[in-house]
Coordinates of C-alpha atoms and ligand atoms in Angstrom, one line a residue:
X1 CA -24.8 63.1 119.6
X2 CA -27.3 62.5 122.6
X3 CA -30.1 60.4 120.9
X4 CA -31.2 58.4 124.2
X5 CA -34.5 59.3 126.1
X6 CA -33.4 60.8 129.2
X7 CA -33.5 58.5 132.4
X8 CA -35.8 59.3 134.9
X9 CA -34.4 60.1 138.4
X10 CA -35.5 57.4 141.0
X11 CA -37.0 59.9 143.3
X12 CA -40.8 59.2 143.8
X13 CA -43.1 61.6 145.4
X14 CA -42.8 65.5 145.1
X15 CA -41.0 67.9 147.7
X16 CA -43.4 68.6 150.3
X17 CA -43.8 72.4 149.5
X18 CA -45.2 71.3 146.2
X19 CA -48.7 70.3 147.3
X20 CA -49.8 73.5 148.9
X21 CA -49.1 75.0 145.3
X22 CA -51.3 72.9 143.6
X23 CA -55.0 73.1 142.9
X24 CA -57.9 72.2 140.4
X25 CA -58.7 75.3 138.3
X26 CA -62.6 74.2 138.7
X27 CA -62.6 73.8 142.7
X28 CA -59.9 76.4 144.0
X29 CA -58.4 74.9 146.8
X30 CA -55.7 72.6 147.3
X31 CA -55.6 69.7 144.9
X32 CA -55.2 66.6 147.2
X33 CA -53.5 63.5 145.8
X34 CA -53.6 60.2 147.1
X35 CA -51.1 57.9 148.2
X36 CA -50.3 57.0 144.8
X37 CA -50.1 60.6 143.6
X38 CA -53.4 60.7 141.6
X39 CA -56.2 63.1 141.5
X40 CA -59.9 62.4 139.8
X41 CA -60.9 66.0 139.7
X42 CA -63.6 68.1 138.2
X43 CA -61.8 69.4 135.5
X44 CA -58.3 68.0 135.9
X45 CA -57.3 64.8 136.8
X46 CA -53.7 63.7 137.7
X47 CA -51.7 60.5 137.5
X48 CA -47.8 59.6 138.3
X49 CA -45.9 58.0 135.6
X50 CA -42.3 57.6 136.0
X51 CA -42.1 60.0 138.9
X52 CA -43.4 62.6 137.1
X53 CA -47.2 64.2 137.9
X54 CA -49.2 64.1 134.5
X55 CA -52.0 66.7 134.2
X56 CA -52.7 65.9 130.4
X57 CA -53.0 62.5 128.5
X58 CA -50.6 63.4 125.8
X59 CA -48.1 65.8 124.6
X60 CA -51.0 67.4 122.0
X61 CA -49.4 69.7 119.3
X62 CA -46.1 69.7 121.4
X63 CA -44.9 66.4 120.7
X64 CA -41.8 67.5 118.8
X65 CA -40.6 68.9 122.0
X66 CA -41.0 66.2 123.7
X67 CA -38.7 64.0 121.1
X68 CA -36.3 67.0 120.9
X69 CA -35.6 67.5 124.7
X70 CA -34.9 63.9 125.3
X71 CA -32.7 63.4 122.1
X72 CA -30.9 66.6 123.7
X73 CA -31.3 66.2 127.3
X74 CA -28.2 67.8 128.3
X75 CA -26.9 69.7 125.3
X76 CA -27.9 73.2 126.8
X77 CA -27.1 72.2 130.5
X78 CA -24.8 74.5 132.0
X79 CA -21.7 73.2 133.6
X80 CA -20.3 76.1 135.4
X81 CA -17.3 73.6 136.5
X82 CA -16.5 73.2 132.7
X83 CA -16.9 77.0 132.1
X84 CA -20.5 76.1 130.3
X85 CA -22.4 79.1 131.3
X86 CA -24.3 80.0 128.1
X87 CA -27.9 79.3 129.9
X88 CA -26.9 81.5 132.9
X89 CA -25.6 84.5 130.3
X90 CA -29.1 83.8 128.2
X91 CA -31.2 83.8 131.4
X92 CA -29.6 87.0 132.6
X93 CA -30.2 88.8 129.3
X94 CA -33.6 87.6 128.9
X95 CA -35.1 88.2 132.3
X96 CA -32.6 90.9 133.8
X97 CA -32.4 88.6 137.0
X98 CA -29.5 88.0 139.0
X99 CA -28.9 85.1 141.1
X100 CA -29.5 87.2 144.4
X101 CA -32.9 88.0 143.0
X102 CA -33.8 84.3 143.0
X103 CA -32.5 83.0 146.1
X104 CA -35.3 82.0 148.5
X105 CA -38.0 82.6 145.8
X106 CA -40.8 80.3 144.9
X107 CA -40.6 80.2 140.9
X108 CA -42.6 78.8 137.9
X109 CA -40.8 77.9 134.7
X110 CA -43.7 77.6 132.4
X111 CA -42.7 75.4 129.3
X112 CA -39.3 74.2 131.3
X113 CA -38.3 71.9 128.4
X114 CA -35.3 69.8 129.6
X115 CA -34.6 72.3 132.3
X116 CA -31.9 74.6 131.4
X117 CA -33.1 77.7 133.3
X118 CA -34.7 75.7 135.9
X119 CA -31.1 74.7 136.8
X120 CA -29.9 78.2 136.7
X121 CA -32.7 79.2 139.2
X122 CA -32.6 76.1 141.3
X123 CA -28.6 76.5 141.6
X124 CA -29.4 80.2 142.9
X125 CA -31.5 79.0 145.9
X126 CA -35.0 79.2 144.8
X127 CA -37.7 76.2 144.9
X128 CA -38.8 75.7 141.4
X129 CA -41.9 74.2 139.4
X130 CA -41.3 73.5 136.2
X131 CA -44.4 72.8 134.0
X132 CA -44.2 71.4 130.3
X133 CA -47.2 70.0 128.3
X134 CA -44.7 67.5 126.7
X135 CA -42.5 64.7 127.6
X136 CA -39.6 67.0 127.7
X137 CA -40.7 67.2 131.6
X138 CA -39.1 63.5 131.5
X139 CA -35.8 65.0 130.5
X140 CA -36.0 67.7 133.1
X141 CA -36.8 65.3 135.9
X142 CA -34.1 62.9 134.7
X143 CA -31.5 66.2 134.9
X144 CA -33.0 67.8 138.2
X145 CA -35.3 65.9 139.6
X146 CA -33.1 64.8 142.6
X147 CA -32.8 68.1 143.7
X148 CA -35.2 69.0 146.8
X149 CA -36.0 72.5 145.7
X150 CA -37.3 71.0 142.2
X151 CA -40.7 69.7 141.2
X152 CA -41.7 69.1 137.7
X153 CA -45.2 68.6 136.4
X154 CA -46.6 67.9 132.9
X155 CA -49.4 70.1 132.5
X156 CA -51.0 72.7 129.9
X157 CA -50.5 76.7 130.3
X158 CA -53.8 76.9 129.4
X159 CA -55.1 74.9 132.2
X160 CA -52.4 74.9 135.1
X161 CA -53.0 72.7 138.1
X162 CA -51.6 75.7 140.4
X163 CA -53.0 77.9 142.9
X164 CA -53.6 81.8 142.5
X165 CA -51.3 84.0 143.9
X166 CA -48.6 81.5 144.8
X167 CA -45.3 82.5 142.9
X168 CA -43.0 85.4 143.6
X169 CA -41.6 84.8 139.8
X170 CA -43.0 83.6 137.1
X171 CA -40.8 83.0 133.6
X172 CA -41.7 81.6 130.2
X173 CA -38.4 81.7 127.8
X174 CA -39.2 80.7 124.3
X175 CA -42.4 79.1 124.8
X176 CA -45.8 81.0 124.9
X177 CA -45.3 81.6 120.8
X178 CA -45.4 77.8 120.4
X179 CA -49.1 77.7 121.7
X180 CA -52.0 78.1 119.7
X181 CA -52.5 81.8 121.0
X182 CA -49.4 83.2 122.7
X183 CA -51.6 86.3 124.1
X184 CA -54.2 84.0 125.5
X185 CA -51.5 81.9 127.0
X186 CA -49.7 84.5 128.6
X187 CA -53.1 86.1 130.1
X188 CA -53.4 82.6 132.2
X189 CA -50.6 83.5 134.2
X190 CA -50.4 86.7 136.1
X191 CA -53.4 85.3 138.5
X192 CA -50.7 82.9 139.7
X193 CA -48.5 85.7 141.0
X194 CA -48.2 86.8 144.7
X195 CA -49.1 90.4 144.6
X196 CA -45.8 92.4 144.0
X197 CA -44.4 89.3 142.0
X198 CA -42.8 89.4 138.9
X199 CA -43.5 87.9 135.5
X200 CA -41.0 87.9 132.6
X201 CA -41.7 86.3 129.1
X202 CA -39.3 85.8 126.1
X203 CA -41.0 85.6 122.7
X204 CA -39.8 85.6 118.9
X205 CA -39.5 89.0 117.3
X206 CA -41.3 89.8 114.3
X207 CA -38.6 92.4 113.5
X208 CA -36.4 90.2 111.2
X209 CA -38.9 89.4 108.6
X210 CA -36.1 89.1 105.8
X211 CA -34.5 86.3 107.8
X212 CA -37.8 84.6 108.1
X213 CA -38.9 84.7 104.4
X214 CA -37.3 81.1 103.5
X215 CA -37.6 79.1 106.8
X216 CA -41.4 80.3 107.0
X217 CA -41.7 78.6 103.2
X218 CA -39.9 75.5 104.3
X219 CA -41.6 75.4 107.8
X220 CA -44.9 74.6 105.9
X221 CA -43.3 71.2 105.2
X222 CA -41.2 70.6 107.9
X223 CA -43.6 71.2 111.0
X224 CA -45.6 68.2 109.5
X225 CA -42.7 65.9 108.9
X226 CA -41.8 62.9 111.0
X227 CA -39.5 63.5 113.8
X228 CA -36.9 61.3 112.9
X229 CA -37.0 62.1 109.3
X230 CA -36.5 65.9 110.1
X231 CA -33.6 65.2 112.3
X232 CA -31.6 63.6 109.9
X233 CA -32.2 66.4 107.6
X234 CA -31.4 68.8 110.6
X235 CA -27.8 66.8 111.1
X236 CA -26.8 68.8 108.1
X237 CA -26.7 72.0 110.3
X238 CA -23.3 70.9 111.6
X239 CA -21.2 71.3 108.6
X240 CA -23.6 74.3 106.9
X241 CA -23.6 76.1 110.3
X242 CA -19.9 75.8 110.2
X243 CA -19.7 77.3 106.7
X244 CA -22.1 80.2 107.6
X245 CA -19.6 81.0 110.4
X246 CA -17.2 82.2 107.8
X247 CA -17.6 85.5 105.9
X248 CA -18.0 84.1 102.5
X249 CA -20.8 81.5 103.9
X250 CA -22.8 84.0 105.6
X251 CA -24.3 85.5 102.4
X252 CA -25.9 82.0 101.7
X253 CA -27.3 81.9 105.0
X254 CA -30.7 83.5 104.2
X255 CA -31.5 81.1 101.6
X256 CA -31.2 78.2 103.8
X257 CA -31.1 79.3 107.4
X258 CA -29.7 77.2 110.2
X259 CA -28.1 77.9 113.4
X260 CA -24.8 79.3 113.4
X261 CA -23.8 78.5 117.0
X262 CA -20.1 77.2 117.9
X263 CA -21.2 74.2 119.0
X264 CA -22.2 71.7 116.2
X265 CA -24.5 69.5 118.5
X266 CA -26.1 72.5 119.6
X267 CA -26.5 73.6 115.9
X268 CA -28.7 70.2 115.2
X269 CA -30.6 71.3 118.2
X270 CA -31.6 74.4 117.4
X271 CA -32.3 73.8 113.7
X272 CA -34.8 71.1 114.7
X273 CA -36.3 73.5 117.4
X274 CA -36.6 76.1 114.6
X275 CA -38.6 74.0 111.7
X276 CA -40.4 71.0 113.7
X277 CA -43.1 73.1 115.8
X278 CA -46.4 73.1 114.7
X279 CA -47.3 76.9 116.0
X280 CA -44.4 79.6 115.8
X281 CA -45.8 83.2 115.9
X282 CA -43.6 86.0 116.0
X283 CA -44.3 89.6 118.0
X284 CA -43.2 92.9 118.8
X285 CA -42.6 94.8 121.8
X286 CA -45.6 97.2 121.4
X287 CA -47.8 94.3 121.2
X288 CA -46.4 92.3 124.2
X289 CA -46.3 95.3 126.3
X290 CA -50.0 95.9 125.6
X291 CA -50.7 92.4 126.9
X292 CA -49.0 93.2 130.3
X293 CA -50.9 96.4 130.5
X294 CA -54.2 94.3 129.8
X295 CA -53.3 92.1 132.9
X296 CA -53.1 95.0 134.8
X297 CA -49.2 94.7 135.6
X298 CA -47.3 97.5 136.2
X299 CA -43.5 98.4 136.2
X300 CA -43.3 97.1 132.6
X301 CA -39.6 96.7 131.3
X302 CA -38.0 95.7 128.3
X303 CA -34.9 93.3 128.5
X304 CA -31.8 93.0 126.2
X305 CA -33.1 90.4 123.6
X306 CA -36.2 90.8 121.5
X307 CA -39.1 90.4 122.7
X308 CA -38.4 89.9 126.3
X309 CA -40.7 92.1 128.9
X310 CA -41.4 91.8 132.3
X311 CA -43.9 93.4 134.9
X312 CA -45.0 93.3 138.3
X313 CA -48.4 92.4 139.8
X314 CA -49.3 95.4 141.8
X315 CA -49.6 94.8 145.7
X316 CA -53.2 96.0 146.2
X317 CA -55.3 95.4 142.9
X318 CA -56.7 92.0 141.4
X319 CA -55.2 90.8 138.2
X320 CA -57.4 91.5 134.9
X321 CA -59.1 88.3 133.9
Ligands
SAM1 C1 -38.6 75.8 122.5 S1 -39.0 75.2 124.0 C2 -38.5 76.1 125.3 C3 -37.9 75.1 126.5 C4 -37.4 76.0 127.5 N1 -38.0 76.9 128.1 C5 -35.8 76.5 127.1 O1 -35.7 77.6 126.8 O2 -35.0 75.5 127.2 C6 -40.8 75.2 124.2 C7 -41.5 74.3 125.1 O3 -42.9 74.7 125.6 C8 -43.5 73.5 125.6 N2 -44.7 74.0 125.4 C9 -45.5 74.1 124.2 N3 -46.6 74.5 124.6 C10 -46.9 74.4 125.8 C11 -48.1 74.5 126.5 N4 -49.4 74.8 126.1 N5 -48.1 74.3 127.9 C12 -47.0 74.1 128.5 N6 -45.6 73.9 127.6 C13 -45.8 74.0 126.7 C14 -43.1 72.6 124.5 O4 -43.4 71.3 124.9 C15 -41.2 72.8 124.8 O5 -40.7 72.3 125.7

């Protein structure tokens, strides 16, 4: 099992296309970095640590994710040469986007984690800014920071150091429901789209309430546990998840929900990912579509996995605050 912190890439500095995309929300305009890659602004200050620009002092409530993605820095990373393509398939199902839609685009990955979906979009030929509140960004930087079309920064979706109207595409997969307020986090994003740009999010569905009864109860304890202790418990998901993959075992799974993924390491990761986070909201289609309408987005579409929704910023109208 991958339990070491991901090593940072040696690359120092950011690709030249990143700086024009940065802005201090209080000042507007470009955000200038000094030679050491630091910025002291009215609202945001930045410093570079281990090759990554950081606009927050700590992981805050997202610490468990920082641990998780550095422990499991490569478990979900595709290796098409080894026929590992699950992240590509999941990205297509949750966004409705194919590689041809991505080439040459400027893309924001909100809550990039260790970069499993950034890798898909980078490989399709887009420039990707991956943002994460937690030390997960170190895992992403270690995995992908040497690609000239990648830039990873540690920042909070509620206070992003990014210029308005900068991105052709914004996606956020499995992130916004882990913030204190999913809707408010979402509403920070459309203004960063260029006119005509698209945004797509996937958040947990509230439409499987039976399956959540037991885990909601256990989460009252597990989300407060020391992460290493919880990881030790989650290692039981290896054998238990294998049992649940049999017909007889499946009937037991509502009592002790753990991941059923075919890969045992992935099961441990997914189970930790379910039980550790402080916030874990669930939503339905109508609610999420309402947020898109509130933001003034058009061409609102549902994608294959509940609840994955996309919309487009109109070419000619401002985005509602
Ligand atoms: C379940 S992980 C998903 C990571 C990645 N999108 C994926 O699907 O592999 C959720 C991520 O959201 C990040 N996150 C949580 N709150 C955030 C915030 N306020 N701003 C930015 N990222 C945040 C966490 O640190 C974590 O890496």
